[in-house]
Tab-separated table of C-alpha atoms and ligand atoms in Angstrom:
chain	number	residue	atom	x	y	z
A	1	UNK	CA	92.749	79.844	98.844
A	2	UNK	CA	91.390	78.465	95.793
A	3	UNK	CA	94.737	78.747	94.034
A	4	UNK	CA	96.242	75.346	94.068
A	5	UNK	CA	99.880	75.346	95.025
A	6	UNK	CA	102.982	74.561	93.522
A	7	UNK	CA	105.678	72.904	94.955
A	8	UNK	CA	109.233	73.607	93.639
A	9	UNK	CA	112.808	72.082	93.920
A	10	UNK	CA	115.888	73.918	93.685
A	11	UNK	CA	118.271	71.303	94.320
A	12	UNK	CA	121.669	72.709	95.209
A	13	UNK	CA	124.399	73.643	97.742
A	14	UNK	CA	127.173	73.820	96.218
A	15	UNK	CA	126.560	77.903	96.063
A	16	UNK	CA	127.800	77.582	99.429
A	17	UNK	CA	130.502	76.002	101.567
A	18	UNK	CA	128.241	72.794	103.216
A	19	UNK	CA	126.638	69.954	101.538
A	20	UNK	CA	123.231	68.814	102.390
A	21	UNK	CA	120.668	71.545	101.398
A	22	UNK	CA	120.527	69.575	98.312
A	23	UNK	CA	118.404	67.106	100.460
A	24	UNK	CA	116.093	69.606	101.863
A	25	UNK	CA	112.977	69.296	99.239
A	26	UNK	CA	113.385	65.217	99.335
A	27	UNK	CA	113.080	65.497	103.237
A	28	UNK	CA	110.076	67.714	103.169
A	29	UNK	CA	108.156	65.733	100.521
A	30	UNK	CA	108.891	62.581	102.592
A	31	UNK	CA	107.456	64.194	105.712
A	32	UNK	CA	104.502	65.052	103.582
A	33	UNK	CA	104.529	69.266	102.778
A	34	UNK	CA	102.595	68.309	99.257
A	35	UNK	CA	99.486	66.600	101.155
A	36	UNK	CA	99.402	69.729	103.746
A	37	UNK	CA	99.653	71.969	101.077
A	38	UNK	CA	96.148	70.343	99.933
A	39	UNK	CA	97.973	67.806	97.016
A	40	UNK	CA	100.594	70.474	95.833
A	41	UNK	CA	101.776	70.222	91.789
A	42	UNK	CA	105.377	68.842	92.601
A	43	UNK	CA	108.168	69.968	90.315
A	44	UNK	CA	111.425	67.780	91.052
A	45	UNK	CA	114.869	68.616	89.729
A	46	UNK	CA	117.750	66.266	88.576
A	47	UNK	CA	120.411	66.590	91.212
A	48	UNK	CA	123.656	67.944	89.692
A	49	UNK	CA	126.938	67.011	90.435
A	50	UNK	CA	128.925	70.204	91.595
A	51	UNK	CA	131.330	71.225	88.788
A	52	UNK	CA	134.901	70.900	88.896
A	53	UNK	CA	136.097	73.765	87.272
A	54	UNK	CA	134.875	77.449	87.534
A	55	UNK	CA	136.738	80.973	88.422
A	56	UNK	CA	137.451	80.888	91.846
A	57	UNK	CA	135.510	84.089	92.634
A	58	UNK	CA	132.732	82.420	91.059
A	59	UNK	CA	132.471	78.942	93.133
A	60	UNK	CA	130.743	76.247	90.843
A	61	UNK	CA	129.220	78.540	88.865
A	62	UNK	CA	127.972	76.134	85.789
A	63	UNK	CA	126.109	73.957	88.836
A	64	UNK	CA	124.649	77.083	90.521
A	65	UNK	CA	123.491	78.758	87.470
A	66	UNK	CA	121.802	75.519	85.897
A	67	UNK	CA	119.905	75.148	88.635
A	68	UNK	CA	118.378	78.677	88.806
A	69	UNK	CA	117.840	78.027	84.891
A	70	UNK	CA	115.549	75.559	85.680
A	71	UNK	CA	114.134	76.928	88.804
A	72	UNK	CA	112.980	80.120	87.006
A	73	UNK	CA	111.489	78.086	84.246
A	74	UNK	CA	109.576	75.944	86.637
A	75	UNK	CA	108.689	78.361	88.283
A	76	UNK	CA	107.300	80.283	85.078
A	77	UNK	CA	105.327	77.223	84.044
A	78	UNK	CA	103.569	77.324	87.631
A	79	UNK	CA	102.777	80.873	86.796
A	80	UNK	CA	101.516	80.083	83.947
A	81	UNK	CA	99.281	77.362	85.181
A	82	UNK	CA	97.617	79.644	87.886
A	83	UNK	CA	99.529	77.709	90.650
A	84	UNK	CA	100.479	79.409	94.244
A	85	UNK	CA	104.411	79.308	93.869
A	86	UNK	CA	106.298	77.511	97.177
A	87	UNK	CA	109.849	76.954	96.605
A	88	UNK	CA	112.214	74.321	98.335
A	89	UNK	CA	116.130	75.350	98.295
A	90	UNK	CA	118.642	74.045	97.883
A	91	UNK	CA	121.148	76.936	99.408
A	92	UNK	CA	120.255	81.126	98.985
A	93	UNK	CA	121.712	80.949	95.468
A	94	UNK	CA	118.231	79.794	94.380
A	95	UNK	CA	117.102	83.463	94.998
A	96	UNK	CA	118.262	84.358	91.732
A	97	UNK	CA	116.500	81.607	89.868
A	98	UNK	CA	113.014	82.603	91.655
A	99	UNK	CA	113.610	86.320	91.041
A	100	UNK	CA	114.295	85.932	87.371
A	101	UNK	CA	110.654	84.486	86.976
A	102	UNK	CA	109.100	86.979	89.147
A	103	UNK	CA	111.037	90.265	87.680
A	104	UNK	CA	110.118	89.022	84.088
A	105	UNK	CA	106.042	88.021	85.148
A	106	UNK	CA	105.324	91.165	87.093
A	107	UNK	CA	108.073	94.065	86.516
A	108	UNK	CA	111.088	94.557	88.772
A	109	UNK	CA	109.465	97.937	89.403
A	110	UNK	CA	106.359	95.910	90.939
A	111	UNK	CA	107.987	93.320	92.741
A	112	UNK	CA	109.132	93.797	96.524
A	113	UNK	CA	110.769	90.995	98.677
A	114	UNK	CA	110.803	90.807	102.015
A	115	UNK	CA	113.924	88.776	102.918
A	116	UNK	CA	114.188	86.501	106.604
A	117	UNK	CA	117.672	85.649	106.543
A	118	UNK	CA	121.095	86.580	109.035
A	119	UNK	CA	122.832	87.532	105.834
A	120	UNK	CA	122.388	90.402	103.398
A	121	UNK	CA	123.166	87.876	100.574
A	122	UNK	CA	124.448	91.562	98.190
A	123	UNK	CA	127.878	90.759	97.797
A	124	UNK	CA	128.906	91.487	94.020
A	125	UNK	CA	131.371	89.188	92.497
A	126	UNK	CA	134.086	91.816	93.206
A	127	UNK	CA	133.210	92.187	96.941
A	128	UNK	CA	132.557	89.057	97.933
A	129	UNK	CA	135.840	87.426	100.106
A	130	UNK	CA	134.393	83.922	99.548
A	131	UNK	CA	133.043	83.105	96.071
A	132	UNK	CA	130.359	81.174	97.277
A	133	UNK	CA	127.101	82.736	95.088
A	134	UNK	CA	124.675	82.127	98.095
A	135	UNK	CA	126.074	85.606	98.979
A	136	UNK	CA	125.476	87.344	95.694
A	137	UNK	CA	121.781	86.633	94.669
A	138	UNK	CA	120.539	89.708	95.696
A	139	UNK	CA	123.154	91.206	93.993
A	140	UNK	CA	122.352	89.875	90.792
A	141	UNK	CA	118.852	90.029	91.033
A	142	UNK	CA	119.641	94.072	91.167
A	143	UNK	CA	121.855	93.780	88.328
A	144	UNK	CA	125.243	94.356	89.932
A	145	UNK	CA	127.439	91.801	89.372
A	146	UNK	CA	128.834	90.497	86.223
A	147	UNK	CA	126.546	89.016	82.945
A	148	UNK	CA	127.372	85.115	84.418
A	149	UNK	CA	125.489	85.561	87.074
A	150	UNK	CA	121.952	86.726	85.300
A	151	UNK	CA	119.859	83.918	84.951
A	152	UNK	CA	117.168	85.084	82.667
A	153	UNK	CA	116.049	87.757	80.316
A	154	UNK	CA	116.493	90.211	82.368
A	155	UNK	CA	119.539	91.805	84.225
A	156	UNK	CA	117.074	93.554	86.410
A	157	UNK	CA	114.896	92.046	88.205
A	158	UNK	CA	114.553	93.649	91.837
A	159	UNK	CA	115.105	97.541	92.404
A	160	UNK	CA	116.916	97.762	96.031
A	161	UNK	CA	114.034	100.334	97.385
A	162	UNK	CA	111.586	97.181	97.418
A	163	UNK	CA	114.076	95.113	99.341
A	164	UNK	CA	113.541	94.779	103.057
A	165	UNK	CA	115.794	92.456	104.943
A	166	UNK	CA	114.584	90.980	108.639
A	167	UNK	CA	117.202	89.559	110.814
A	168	UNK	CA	120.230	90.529	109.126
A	169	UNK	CA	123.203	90.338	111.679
A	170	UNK	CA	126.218	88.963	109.693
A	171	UNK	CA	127.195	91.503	107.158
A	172	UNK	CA	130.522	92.125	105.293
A	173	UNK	CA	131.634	95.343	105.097
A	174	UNK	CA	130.992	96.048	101.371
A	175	UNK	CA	127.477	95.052	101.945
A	176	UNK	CA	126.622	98.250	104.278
A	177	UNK	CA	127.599	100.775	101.442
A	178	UNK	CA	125.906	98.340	98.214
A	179	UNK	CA	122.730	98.430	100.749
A	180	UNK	CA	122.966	102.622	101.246
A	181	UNK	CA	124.143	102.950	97.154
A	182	UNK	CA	120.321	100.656	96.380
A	183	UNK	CA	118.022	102.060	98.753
A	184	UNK	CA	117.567	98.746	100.633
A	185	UNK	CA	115.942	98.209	104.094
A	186	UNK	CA	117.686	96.610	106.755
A	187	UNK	CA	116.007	95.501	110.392
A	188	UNK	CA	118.502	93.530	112.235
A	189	UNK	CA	117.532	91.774	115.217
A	190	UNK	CA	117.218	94.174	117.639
A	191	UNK	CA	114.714	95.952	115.928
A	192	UNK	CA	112.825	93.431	115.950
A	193	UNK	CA	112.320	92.860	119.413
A	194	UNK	CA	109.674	93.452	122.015
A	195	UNK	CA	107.452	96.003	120.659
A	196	UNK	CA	109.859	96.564	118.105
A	197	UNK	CA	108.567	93.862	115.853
A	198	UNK	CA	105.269	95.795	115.382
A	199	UNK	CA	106.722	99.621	115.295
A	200	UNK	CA	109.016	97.823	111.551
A	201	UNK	CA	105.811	95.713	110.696
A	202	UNK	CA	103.785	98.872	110.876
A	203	UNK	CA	106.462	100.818	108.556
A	204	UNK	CA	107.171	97.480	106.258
A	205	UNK	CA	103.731	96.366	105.227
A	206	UNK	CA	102.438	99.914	104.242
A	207	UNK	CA	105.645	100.543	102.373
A	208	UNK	CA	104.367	96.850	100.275
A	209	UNK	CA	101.247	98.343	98.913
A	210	UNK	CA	100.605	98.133	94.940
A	211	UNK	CA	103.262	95.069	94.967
A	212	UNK	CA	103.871	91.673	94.648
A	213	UNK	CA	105.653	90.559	97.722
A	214	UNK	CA	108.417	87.381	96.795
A	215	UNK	CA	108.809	86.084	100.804
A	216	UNK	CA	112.484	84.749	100.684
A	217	UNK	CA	113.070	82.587	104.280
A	218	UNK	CA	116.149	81.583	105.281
A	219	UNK	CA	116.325	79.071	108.013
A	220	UNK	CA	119.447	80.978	109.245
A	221	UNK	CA	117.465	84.110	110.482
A	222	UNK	CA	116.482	81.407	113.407
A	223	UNK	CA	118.740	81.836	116.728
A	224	UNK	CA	120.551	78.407	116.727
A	225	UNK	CA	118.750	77.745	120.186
A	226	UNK	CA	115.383	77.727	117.690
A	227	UNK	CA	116.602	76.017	114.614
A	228	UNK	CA	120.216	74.158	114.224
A	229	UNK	CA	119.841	72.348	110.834
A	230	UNK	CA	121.665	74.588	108.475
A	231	UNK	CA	125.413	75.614	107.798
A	232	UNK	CA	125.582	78.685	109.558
A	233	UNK	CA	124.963	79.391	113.269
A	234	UNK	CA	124.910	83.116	113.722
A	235	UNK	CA	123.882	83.756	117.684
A	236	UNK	CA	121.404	86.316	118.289
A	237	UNK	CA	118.867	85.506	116.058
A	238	UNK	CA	115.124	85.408	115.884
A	239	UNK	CA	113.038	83.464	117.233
A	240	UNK	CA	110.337	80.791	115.324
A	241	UNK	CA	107.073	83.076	116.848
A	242	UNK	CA	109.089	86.158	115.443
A	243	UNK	CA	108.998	84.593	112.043
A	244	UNK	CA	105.932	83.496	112.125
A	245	UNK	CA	104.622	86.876	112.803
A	246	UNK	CA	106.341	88.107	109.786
A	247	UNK	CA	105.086	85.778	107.596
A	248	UNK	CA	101.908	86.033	108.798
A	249	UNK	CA	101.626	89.857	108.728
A	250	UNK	CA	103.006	89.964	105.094
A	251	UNK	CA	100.363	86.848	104.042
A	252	UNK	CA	97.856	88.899	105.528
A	253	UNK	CA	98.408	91.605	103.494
A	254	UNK	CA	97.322	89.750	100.344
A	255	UNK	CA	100.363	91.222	98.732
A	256	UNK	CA	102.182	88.357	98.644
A	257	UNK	CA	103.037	86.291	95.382
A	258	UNK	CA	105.381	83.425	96.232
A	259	UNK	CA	107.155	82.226	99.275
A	260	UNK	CA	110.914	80.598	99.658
A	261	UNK	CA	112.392	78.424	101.926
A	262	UNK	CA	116.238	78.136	102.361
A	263	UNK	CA	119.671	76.836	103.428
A	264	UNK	CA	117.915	73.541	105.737
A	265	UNK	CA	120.346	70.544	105.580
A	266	UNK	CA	118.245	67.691	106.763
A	267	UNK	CA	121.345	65.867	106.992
A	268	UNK	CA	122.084	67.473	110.412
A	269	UNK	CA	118.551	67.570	111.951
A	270	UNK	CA	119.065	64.309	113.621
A	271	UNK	CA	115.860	64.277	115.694
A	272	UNK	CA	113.779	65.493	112.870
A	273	UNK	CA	112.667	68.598	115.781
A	274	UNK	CA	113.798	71.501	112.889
A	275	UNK	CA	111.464	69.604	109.973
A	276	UNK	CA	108.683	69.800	112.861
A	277	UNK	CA	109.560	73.202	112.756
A	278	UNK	CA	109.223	73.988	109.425
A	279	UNK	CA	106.585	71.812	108.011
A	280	UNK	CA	105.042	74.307	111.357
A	281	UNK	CA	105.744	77.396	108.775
A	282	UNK	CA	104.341	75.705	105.711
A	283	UNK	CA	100.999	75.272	107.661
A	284	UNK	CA	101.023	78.414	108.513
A	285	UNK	CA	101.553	79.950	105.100
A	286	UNK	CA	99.019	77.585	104.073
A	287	UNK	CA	96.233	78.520	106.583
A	288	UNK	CA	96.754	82.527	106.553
A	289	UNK	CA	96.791	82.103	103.071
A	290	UNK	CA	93.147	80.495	103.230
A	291	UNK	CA	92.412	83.240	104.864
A	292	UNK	CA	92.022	81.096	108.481
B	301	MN	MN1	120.624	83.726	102.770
């Protein structure tokens, strides 16, 4: 790929219950993702303090949203610049910075994302039992919930026909009937076993043509045998070859427009194995994308 990348922070956690995903973007740079990703344009963020005070279906709201403020402005400056857009969470919340510079640059009618992640992440402020916003990006970025959780111009920045989740297997409730009520795809686990994996790939990637594809990974899709650095552990998960297969197939497709990483806490990958297994992913992004 001749596009060079760009490499982007979104430094928070506090949108859910664990500290440590703050970390995550430090830990990869250390380990050296901008050099494999062929001297990527870094773009740090100031760590914020979680706030004190916010409404308590709402948790730390004024930290969450500033950091998807600046997220989607980095984010549009990389656009801008030409740049490949690779961005480093920092806990699922960040999914409504990224959106809100994708919905504005290409159209939420254009954009599709294909989401890795255990969770639906579509809670609205009203459904959600927990407050924490890592559940509600997806939410926002469809325009559901309330105006303190838009980030950027626009209230709409993803239509729910163009979402397609992969590994979801911890779902509230509510969640089933917002996913019916928008359209959106879900392929839980089991459908994505065996030959199963290629019988959704070969209905998915078909369904992505004419759009730009935001790839939204959450380390949590993993099966905790695979991948234990993050602050949930839902059994029954997919496996790293599964993902990779994913992310391949949707690279391949030369659909894709930006790709997320989210929810590792290097702070309890003790023997470094799950950064092996990511920095793994980034090369692969980074070759398929080259077209190796
Ligand atoms: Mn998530």
């Amino acid at each position: 790929m001749e596009q060079p990348y760009a490499l982007l922070e979104a430094a928070v956690s506090c949108g859910s219950p664990t500290r440590g995903t703050e970390l995550a973007y430090d830990a990869l740079v250390r380990a050296g993702l901008p050099a494999l990703l062929g001297n990527a344009a870094c773009y740090p963020m100031e760590k914020l303090a979680p706030c004190p005070h916010y409404p308590p279906h709402l948790l730390h709201l004024d930290t969450v949203m500033a950091v998807s403020r600046t997220l989607r402005a980095n984010l549009l400056t990389a656009l801008e610049r030409g740049q490949y857009p690779v961005i480093i969470g920092g806990d699922h919340s960040i999914a409504m910075g990224s959106l809100a510079a994708l919905g504005e640059t290409y159209g939420a009618e254009n954009l599709a994302v294909v989401y890795i992640d255990a969770h639906a992440d579509i809670n609205t402020e009203q459904t959600s039992v927990t407050g924490c916003i890592h559940g509600m990006d997806l939410a926002a970025a469809c325009g559901l919930c309330c105006d303190a959780l838009t980030v950027g111009r626009q209230k709409v920045n993803l239509l729910g026909k163009n979402l397609y989740i992969l590994g979801g297997r911890s779902i509230d409730p509510p969640e089933y009937g917002i996913l019916a009520q928008q359209g959106a795809h879900l392929y839980p686990p089991e459908r994505l076993s065996g030959d199963g994996l290629e019988e959704v790939l070969s209905e998915l990637l078909p369904a992505l043509a004419g759009k730009k594809v935001h790839i939204s990974f959450d380390v949590d899709s993993l099966d905790p045998s695979q991948f234990a650095s993050t602050g949930y552990q839902i059994p029954n998960g997919l496996t790293l070859a599964q993902v990779h297969t994913i992310i391949r197939s949707v690279l391949d497709t030369g659909l894709a427009c930006s790709f997320e990483c989210v929810e590792y806490n290097p702070t309890l990958d003790l023997d470094g194995r799950d950064l092996a297994a990511l920095l793994e992913v980034f090369r692969l992004v980074d070759r398929t994308l080259a077209g190796l």
